[in-house]
Short mmCIF file of C-alpha atoms and ligand atoms in Angstrom, two decimals:
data_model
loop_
_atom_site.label_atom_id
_atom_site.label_comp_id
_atom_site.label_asym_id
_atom_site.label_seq_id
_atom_site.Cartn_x
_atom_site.Cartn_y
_atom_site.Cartn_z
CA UNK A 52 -6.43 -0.84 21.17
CA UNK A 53 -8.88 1.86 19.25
CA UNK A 54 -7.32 2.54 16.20
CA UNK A 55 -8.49 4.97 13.71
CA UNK A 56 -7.65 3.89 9.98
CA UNK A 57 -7.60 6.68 7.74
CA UNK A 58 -7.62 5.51 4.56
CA UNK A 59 -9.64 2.80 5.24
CA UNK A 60 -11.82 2.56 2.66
CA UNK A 61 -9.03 2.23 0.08
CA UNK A 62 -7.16 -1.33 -1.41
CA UNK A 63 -4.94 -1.56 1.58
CA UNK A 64 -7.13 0.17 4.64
CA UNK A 65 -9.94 -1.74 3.63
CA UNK A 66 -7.95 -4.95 4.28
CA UNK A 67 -6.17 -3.33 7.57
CA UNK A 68 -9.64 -2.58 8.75
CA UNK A 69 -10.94 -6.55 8.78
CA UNK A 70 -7.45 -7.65 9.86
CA UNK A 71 -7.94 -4.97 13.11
CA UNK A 72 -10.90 -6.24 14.05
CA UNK A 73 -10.60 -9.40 13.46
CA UNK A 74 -8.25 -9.97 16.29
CA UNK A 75 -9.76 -7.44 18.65
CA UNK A 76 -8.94 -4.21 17.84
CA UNK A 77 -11.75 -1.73 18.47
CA UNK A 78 -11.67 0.08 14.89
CA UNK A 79 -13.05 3.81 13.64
CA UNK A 80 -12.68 4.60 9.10
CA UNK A 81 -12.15 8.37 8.25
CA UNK A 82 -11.67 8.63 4.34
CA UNK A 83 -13.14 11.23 2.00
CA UNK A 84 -14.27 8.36 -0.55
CA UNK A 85 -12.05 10.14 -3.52
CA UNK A 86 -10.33 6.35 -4.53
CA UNK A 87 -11.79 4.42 -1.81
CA UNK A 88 -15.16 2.41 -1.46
CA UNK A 89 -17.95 3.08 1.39
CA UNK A 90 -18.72 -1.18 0.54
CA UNK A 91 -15.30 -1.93 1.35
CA UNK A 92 -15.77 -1.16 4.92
CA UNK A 93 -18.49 -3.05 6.96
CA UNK A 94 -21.53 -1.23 8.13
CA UNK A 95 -20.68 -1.82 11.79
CA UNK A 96 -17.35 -0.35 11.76
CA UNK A 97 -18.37 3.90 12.46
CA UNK A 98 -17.27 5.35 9.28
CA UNK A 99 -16.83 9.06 9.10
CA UNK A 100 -16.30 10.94 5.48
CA UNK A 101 -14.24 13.08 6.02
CA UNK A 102 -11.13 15.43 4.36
CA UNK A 103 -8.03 15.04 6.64
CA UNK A 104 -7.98 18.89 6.13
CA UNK A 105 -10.99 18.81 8.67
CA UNK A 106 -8.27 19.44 11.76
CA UNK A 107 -11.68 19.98 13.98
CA UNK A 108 -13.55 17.04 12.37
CA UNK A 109 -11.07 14.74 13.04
CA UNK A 110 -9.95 15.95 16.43
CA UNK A 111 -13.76 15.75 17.49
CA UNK A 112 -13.48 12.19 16.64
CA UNK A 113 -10.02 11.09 17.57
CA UNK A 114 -11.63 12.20 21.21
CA UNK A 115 -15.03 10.52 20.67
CA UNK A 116 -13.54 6.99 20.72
CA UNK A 117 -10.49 7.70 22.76
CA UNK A 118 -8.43 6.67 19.51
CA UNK A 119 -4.77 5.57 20.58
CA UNK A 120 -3.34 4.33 17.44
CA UNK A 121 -3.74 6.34 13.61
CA UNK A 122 -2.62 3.78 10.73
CA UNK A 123 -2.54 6.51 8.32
CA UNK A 124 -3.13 4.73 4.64
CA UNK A 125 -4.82 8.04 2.85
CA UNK A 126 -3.13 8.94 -0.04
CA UNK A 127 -2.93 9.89 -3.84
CA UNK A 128 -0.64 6.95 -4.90
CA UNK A 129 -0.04 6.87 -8.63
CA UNK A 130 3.47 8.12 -9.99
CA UNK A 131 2.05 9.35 -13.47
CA UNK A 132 -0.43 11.72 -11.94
CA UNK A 133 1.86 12.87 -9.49
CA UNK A 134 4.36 14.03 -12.09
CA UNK A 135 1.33 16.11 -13.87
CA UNK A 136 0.01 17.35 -10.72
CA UNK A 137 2.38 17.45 -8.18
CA UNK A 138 0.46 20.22 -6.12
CA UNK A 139 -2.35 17.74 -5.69
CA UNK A 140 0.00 15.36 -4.27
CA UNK A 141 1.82 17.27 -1.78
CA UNK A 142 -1.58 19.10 -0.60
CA UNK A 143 -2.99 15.86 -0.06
CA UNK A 144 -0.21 13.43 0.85
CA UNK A 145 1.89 16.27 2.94
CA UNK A 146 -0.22 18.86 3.62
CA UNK A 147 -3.00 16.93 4.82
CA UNK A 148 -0.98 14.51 6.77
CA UNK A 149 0.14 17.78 9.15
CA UNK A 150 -3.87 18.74 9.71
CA UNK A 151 -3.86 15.07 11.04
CA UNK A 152 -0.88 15.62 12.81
CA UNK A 153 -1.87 18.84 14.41
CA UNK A 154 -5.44 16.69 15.48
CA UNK A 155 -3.73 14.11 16.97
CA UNK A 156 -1.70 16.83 18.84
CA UNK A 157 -4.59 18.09 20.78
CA UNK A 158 -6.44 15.11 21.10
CA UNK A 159 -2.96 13.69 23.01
CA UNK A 160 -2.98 10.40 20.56
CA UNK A 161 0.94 9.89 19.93
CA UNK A 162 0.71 6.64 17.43
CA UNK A 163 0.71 7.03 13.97
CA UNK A 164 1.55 4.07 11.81
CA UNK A 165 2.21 5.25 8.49
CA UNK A 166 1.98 4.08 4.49
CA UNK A 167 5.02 4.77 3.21
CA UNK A 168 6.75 3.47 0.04
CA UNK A 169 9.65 1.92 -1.67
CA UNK A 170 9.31 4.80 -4.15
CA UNK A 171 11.34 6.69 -1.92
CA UNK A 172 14.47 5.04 -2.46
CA UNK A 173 14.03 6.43 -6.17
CA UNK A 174 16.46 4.00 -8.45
CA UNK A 175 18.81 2.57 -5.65
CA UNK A 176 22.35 1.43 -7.21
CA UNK A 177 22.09 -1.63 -5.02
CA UNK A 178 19.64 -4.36 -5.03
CA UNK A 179 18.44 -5.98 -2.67
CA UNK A 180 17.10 -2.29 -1.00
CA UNK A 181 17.98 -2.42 2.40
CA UNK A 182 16.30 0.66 4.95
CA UNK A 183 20.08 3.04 4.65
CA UNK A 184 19.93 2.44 1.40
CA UNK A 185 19.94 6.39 0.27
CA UNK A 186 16.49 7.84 0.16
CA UNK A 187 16.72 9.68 -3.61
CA UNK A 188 13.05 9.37 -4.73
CA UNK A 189 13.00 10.57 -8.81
CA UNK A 190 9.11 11.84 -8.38
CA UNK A 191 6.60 13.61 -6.80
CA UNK A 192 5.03 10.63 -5.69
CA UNK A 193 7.71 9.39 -3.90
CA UNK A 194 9.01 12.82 -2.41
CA UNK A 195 5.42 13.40 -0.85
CA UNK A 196 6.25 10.26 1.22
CA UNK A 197 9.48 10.93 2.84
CA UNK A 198 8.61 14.47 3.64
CA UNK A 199 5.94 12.68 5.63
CA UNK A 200 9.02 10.59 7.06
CA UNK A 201 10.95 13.73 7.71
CA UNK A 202 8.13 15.80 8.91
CA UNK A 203 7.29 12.42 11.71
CA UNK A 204 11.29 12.75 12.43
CA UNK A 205 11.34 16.57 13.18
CA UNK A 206 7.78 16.06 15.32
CA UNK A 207 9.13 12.73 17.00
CA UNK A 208 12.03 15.07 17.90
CA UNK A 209 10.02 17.96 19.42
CA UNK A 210 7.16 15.66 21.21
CA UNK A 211 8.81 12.53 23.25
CA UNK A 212 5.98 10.70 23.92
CA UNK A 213 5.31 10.36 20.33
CA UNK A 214 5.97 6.67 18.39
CA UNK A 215 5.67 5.97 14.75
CA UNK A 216 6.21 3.64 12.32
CA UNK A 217 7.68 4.25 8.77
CA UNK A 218 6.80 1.02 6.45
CA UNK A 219 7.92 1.21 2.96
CA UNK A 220 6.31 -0.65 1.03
CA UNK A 221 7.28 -2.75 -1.98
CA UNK A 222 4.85 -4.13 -4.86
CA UNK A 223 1.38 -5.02 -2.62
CA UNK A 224 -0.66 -7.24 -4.30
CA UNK A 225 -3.47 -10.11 -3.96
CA UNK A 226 -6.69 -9.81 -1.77
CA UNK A 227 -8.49 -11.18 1.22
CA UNK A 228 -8.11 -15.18 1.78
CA UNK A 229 -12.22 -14.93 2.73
CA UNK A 230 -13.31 -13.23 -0.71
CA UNK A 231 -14.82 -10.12 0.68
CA UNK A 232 -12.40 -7.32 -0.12
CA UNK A 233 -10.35 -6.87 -3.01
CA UNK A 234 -8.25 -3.93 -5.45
CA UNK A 235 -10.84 -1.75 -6.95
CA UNK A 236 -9.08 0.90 -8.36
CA UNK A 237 -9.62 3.58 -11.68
CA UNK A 238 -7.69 3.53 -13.62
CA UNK A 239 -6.29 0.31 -12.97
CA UNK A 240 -2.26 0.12 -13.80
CA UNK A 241 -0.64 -2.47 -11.88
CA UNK A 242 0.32 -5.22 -12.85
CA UNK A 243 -1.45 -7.94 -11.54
CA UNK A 244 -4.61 -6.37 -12.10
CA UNK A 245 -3.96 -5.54 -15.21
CA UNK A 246 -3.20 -9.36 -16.59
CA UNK A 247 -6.80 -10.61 -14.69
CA UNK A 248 -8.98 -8.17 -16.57
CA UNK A 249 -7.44 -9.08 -19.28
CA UNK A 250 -7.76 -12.78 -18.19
CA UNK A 251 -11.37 -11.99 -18.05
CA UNK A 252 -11.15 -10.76 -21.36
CA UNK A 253 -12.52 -6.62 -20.33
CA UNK A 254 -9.29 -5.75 -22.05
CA UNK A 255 -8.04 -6.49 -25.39
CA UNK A 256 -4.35 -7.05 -24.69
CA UNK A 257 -1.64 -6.98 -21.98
CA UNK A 258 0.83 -4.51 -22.41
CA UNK A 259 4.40 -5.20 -21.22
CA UNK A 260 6.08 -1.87 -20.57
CA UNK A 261 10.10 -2.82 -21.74
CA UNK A 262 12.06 -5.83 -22.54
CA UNK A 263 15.36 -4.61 -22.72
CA UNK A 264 16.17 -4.25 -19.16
CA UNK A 265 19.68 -5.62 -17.98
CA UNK A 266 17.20 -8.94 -16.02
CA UNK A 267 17.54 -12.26 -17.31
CA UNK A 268 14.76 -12.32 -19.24
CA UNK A 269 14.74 -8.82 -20.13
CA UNK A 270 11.64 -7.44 -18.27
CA UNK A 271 11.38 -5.75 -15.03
CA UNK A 272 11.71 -7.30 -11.72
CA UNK A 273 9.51 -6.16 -8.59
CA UNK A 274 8.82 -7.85 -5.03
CA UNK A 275 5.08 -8.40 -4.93
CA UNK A 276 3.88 -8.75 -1.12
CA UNK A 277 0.33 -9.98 -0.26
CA UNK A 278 -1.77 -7.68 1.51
CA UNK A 279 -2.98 -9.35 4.00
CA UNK A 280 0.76 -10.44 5.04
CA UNK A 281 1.43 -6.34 4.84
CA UNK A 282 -1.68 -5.40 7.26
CA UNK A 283 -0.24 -8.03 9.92
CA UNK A 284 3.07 -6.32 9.90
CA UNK A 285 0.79 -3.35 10.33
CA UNK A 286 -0.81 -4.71 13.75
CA UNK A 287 2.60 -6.41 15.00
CA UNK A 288 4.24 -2.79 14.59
CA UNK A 289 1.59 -1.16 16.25
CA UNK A 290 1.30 -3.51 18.65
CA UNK A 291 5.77 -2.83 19.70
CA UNK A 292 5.09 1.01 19.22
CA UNK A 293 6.71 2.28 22.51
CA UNK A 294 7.02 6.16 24.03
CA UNK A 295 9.90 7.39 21.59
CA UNK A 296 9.66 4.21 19.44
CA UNK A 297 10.77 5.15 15.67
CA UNK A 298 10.46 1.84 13.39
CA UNK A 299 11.28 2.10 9.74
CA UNK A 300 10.77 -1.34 7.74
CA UNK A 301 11.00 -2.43 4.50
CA UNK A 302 7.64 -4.52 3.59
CA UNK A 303 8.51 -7.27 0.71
CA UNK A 304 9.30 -11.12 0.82
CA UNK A 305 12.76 -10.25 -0.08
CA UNK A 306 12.47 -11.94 -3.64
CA UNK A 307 11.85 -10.51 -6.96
CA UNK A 308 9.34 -11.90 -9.85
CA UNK A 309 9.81 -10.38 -13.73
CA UNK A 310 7.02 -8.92 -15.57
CA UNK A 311 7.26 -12.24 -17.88
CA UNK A 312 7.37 -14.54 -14.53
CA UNK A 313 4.47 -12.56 -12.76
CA UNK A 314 2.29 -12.68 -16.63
CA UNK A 315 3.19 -17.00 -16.70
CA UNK A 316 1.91 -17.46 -13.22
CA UNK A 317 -1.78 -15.39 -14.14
CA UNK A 318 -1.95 -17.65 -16.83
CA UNK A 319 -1.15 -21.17 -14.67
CA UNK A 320 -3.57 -19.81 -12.41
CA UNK A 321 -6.68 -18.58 -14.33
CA UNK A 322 -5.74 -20.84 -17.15
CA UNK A 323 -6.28 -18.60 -19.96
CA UNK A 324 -3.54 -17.66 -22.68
CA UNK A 325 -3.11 -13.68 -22.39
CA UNK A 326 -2.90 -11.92 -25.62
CA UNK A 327 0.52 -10.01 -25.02
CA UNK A 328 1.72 -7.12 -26.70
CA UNK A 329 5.68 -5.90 -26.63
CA UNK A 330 6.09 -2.21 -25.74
CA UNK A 331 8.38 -0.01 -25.15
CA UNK A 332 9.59 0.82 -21.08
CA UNK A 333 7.40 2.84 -19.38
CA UNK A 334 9.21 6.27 -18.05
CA UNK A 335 10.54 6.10 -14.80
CA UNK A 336 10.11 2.53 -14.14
CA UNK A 337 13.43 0.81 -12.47
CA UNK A 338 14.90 -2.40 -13.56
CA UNK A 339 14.87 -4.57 -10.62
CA UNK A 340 13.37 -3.24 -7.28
CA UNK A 341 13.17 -5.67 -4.20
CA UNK A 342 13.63 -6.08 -0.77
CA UNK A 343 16.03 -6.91 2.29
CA UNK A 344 13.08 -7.49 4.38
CA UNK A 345 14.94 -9.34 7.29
CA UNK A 346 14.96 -6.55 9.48
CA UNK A 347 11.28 -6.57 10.83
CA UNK A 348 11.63 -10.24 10.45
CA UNK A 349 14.35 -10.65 12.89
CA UNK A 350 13.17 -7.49 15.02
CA UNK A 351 9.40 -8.53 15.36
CA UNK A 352 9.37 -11.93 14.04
CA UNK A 353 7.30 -11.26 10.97
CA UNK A 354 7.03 -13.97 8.17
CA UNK A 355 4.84 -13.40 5.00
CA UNK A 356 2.46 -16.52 4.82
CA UNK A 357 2.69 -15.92 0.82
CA UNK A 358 6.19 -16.35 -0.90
CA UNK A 359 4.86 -17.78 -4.36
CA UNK A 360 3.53 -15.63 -6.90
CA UNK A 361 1.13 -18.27 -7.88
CA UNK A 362 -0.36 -18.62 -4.18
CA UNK A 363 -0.89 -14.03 -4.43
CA UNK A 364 -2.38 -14.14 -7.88
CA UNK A 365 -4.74 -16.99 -7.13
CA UNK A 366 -6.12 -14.74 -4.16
CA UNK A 367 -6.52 -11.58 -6.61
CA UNK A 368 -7.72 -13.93 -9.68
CA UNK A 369 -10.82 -15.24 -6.91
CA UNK A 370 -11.98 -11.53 -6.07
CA UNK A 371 -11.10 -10.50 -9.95
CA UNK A 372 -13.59 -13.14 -11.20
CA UNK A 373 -16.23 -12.58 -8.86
CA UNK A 374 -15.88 -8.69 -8.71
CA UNK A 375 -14.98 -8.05 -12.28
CA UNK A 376 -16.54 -4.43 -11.91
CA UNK A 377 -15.48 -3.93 -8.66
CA UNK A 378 -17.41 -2.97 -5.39
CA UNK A 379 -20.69 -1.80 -7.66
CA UNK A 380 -21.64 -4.37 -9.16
CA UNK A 381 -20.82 -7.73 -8.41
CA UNK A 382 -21.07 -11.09 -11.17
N1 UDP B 248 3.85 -3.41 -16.05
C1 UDP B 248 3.70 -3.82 -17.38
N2 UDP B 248 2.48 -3.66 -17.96
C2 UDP B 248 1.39 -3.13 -17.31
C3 UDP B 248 1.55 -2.73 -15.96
C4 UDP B 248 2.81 -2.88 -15.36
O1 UDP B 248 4.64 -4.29 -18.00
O2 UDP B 248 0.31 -3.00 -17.92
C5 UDP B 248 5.16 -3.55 -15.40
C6 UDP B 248 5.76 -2.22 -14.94
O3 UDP B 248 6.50 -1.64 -16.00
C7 UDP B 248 6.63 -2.65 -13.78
C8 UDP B 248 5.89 -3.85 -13.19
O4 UDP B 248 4.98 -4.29 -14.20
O5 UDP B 248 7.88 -3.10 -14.24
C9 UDP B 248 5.10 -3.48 -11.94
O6 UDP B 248 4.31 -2.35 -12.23
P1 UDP B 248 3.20 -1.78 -11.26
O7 UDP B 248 2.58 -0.58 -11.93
O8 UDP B 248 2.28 -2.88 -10.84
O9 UDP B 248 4.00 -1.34 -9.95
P2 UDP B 248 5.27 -0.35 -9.75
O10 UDP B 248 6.45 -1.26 -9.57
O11 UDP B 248 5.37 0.55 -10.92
O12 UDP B 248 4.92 0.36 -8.49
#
């Protein structure tokens, strides 16, 4: 199929972008560069930067190369910011997703697949999250995605040739088997990240946000799901995206790691002792967050490849240590 990936110069894009072509897909990159990298996308892929408030601009080139897919990964995605500047994220997370809407529209492409997030099932009472578990997000962040659900709904609704795909997406972590792409972000927070750069010793001390949370060991527990594993389920939904298809999945492995658990397995892997600090919780963060991920497994036959923490860190730890500056400068 031609797909356009918007958002594809970002952590995940990037990494849907090489999965695409790899098996076949013919692929066209629209991001405006704001959080993503023009070296994460290879030079023979057309690359267009671009705001997705350029309705024209990206009509012109949904038309140009006959596009019939959009996996739509352009975002603002941190939950701090979005708290102090909400307006930025619904202008660019909703707003911006109807321009591309509205281009799509009159270039007659009726795919979108669509980023969307765990975040907005807020702090479900039950665990393990399952897609009718209540949809309650408790920030901005997470509200800018499921108006985007809602807003595909009410569109889906009013234009039947029109399929999407919903996938909410759990802790994604790790990078490419091969090496060549990897997370790059600033500032970094997550988690993962975090403990390899300070693994590689360009920060002082690790940080661990809480340990009085009602989890065995105190800290909080998350479902951490390699990339690569979430850009197949990407392709595979794509690939079943029917005239009136709506699919809503859950993307996680369906098993949760602790903060302590995830911060034991950096160190078995990169073999350095992390100097640890004990803090207090970090605002807004939920105890234990993970998925009931069996419905796209039973519906499309997905399987993540990586189920052991050890087996996703050692893939982030490679591209950490040879990229510990990210895209611009390489070791
Ligand atoms: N975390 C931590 N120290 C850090 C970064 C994250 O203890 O420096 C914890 C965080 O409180 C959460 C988990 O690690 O419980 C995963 O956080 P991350 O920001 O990676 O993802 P989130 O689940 O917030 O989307």
């Amino acid at each position: 199929m031609n797909v356009l990936v918007v958002g594809g110069a970002g952590y995940i894009g990037s990494h849907a972008v090489k999965l695409l072509a790899e098996v076949g897909h013919t692929v066209v990159v629209v991001d405006n560069l704001s959080r993503g990298h023009r070296e994460a996308v290879p030079t023979t892929i057309p690359f267009y930067e671009m705001p997705l408030a350029d309705t024209e601009g990206l009509k012109r080139v949904l038309k140009r190369y006959r596009i019939e897919c959009v996996m739509h990964f352009a975002a603002l995605a941190y939950v701090g910011e979005s708290v102090e500047r909400p307006l930025a994220y619904y202008d660019n997370n909703v707003a911006q997703t109807v321009s591309l809407l509205r281009a799509m529209e009159a270039a007659g492409v009726d795919k979108m697949v669509f980023s969307s997030t765990c975040a907005t099932y807020g702090e479900p009472k039950v665990v393990p999250i399952v897609e009718e578990t209540p949809q309650e997000p408790i920030n901005p962040y997470g509200r800018s995605k499921l108006f985007v659900e809602k807003i595909l709904a009410d569109y889906a609704t009013s234009r039947p040739a029109f399929s999407y795909a919903a996938l909410r997406y759990f802790n994604v972590a790790g990078a490419a088997r091969d090496g060549s792409l990897g997370e790059d972000h600033d500032p970094e927070t997550h988690l993962i990240p975090s403990l390899l750069l300070t693994a590689l010793g360009k920060r002082p001390q690790f940080v661990v946000f809480g340990t009085d949370y009602p989890t065995p060991d105190g800290t909080c527990i998350r479902d951490y799901i390699h990339v690569e594993d979430l850009c197949r389920a990407h392709i595979m939904v794509m690939e079943a995206l029917q005239a009136g298809s709506r699919l809503i999945y859950n993307l996680g492995i369906g098993r949760g790691y602790s903060v302590k658990e995830v911060l034991h397995s950096v160190e078995r892997v990169t073999g350095r002792k992390i100097p640890v600090v004990y803090g207090p919780r970090r605002p807004g963060d939920p105890a234990i967050l993970y998925a009931d991920a069996t419905k796209i497994r039973r519906e499309l036959n997905w399987t993540p490849e990586y189920t052991e923490i050890d087996a996703i860190v050692e893939t982030a730890w490679q591209w950490f240590k040879d990229h510990p500056d990210g895209y611009r400068r390489k070791s």
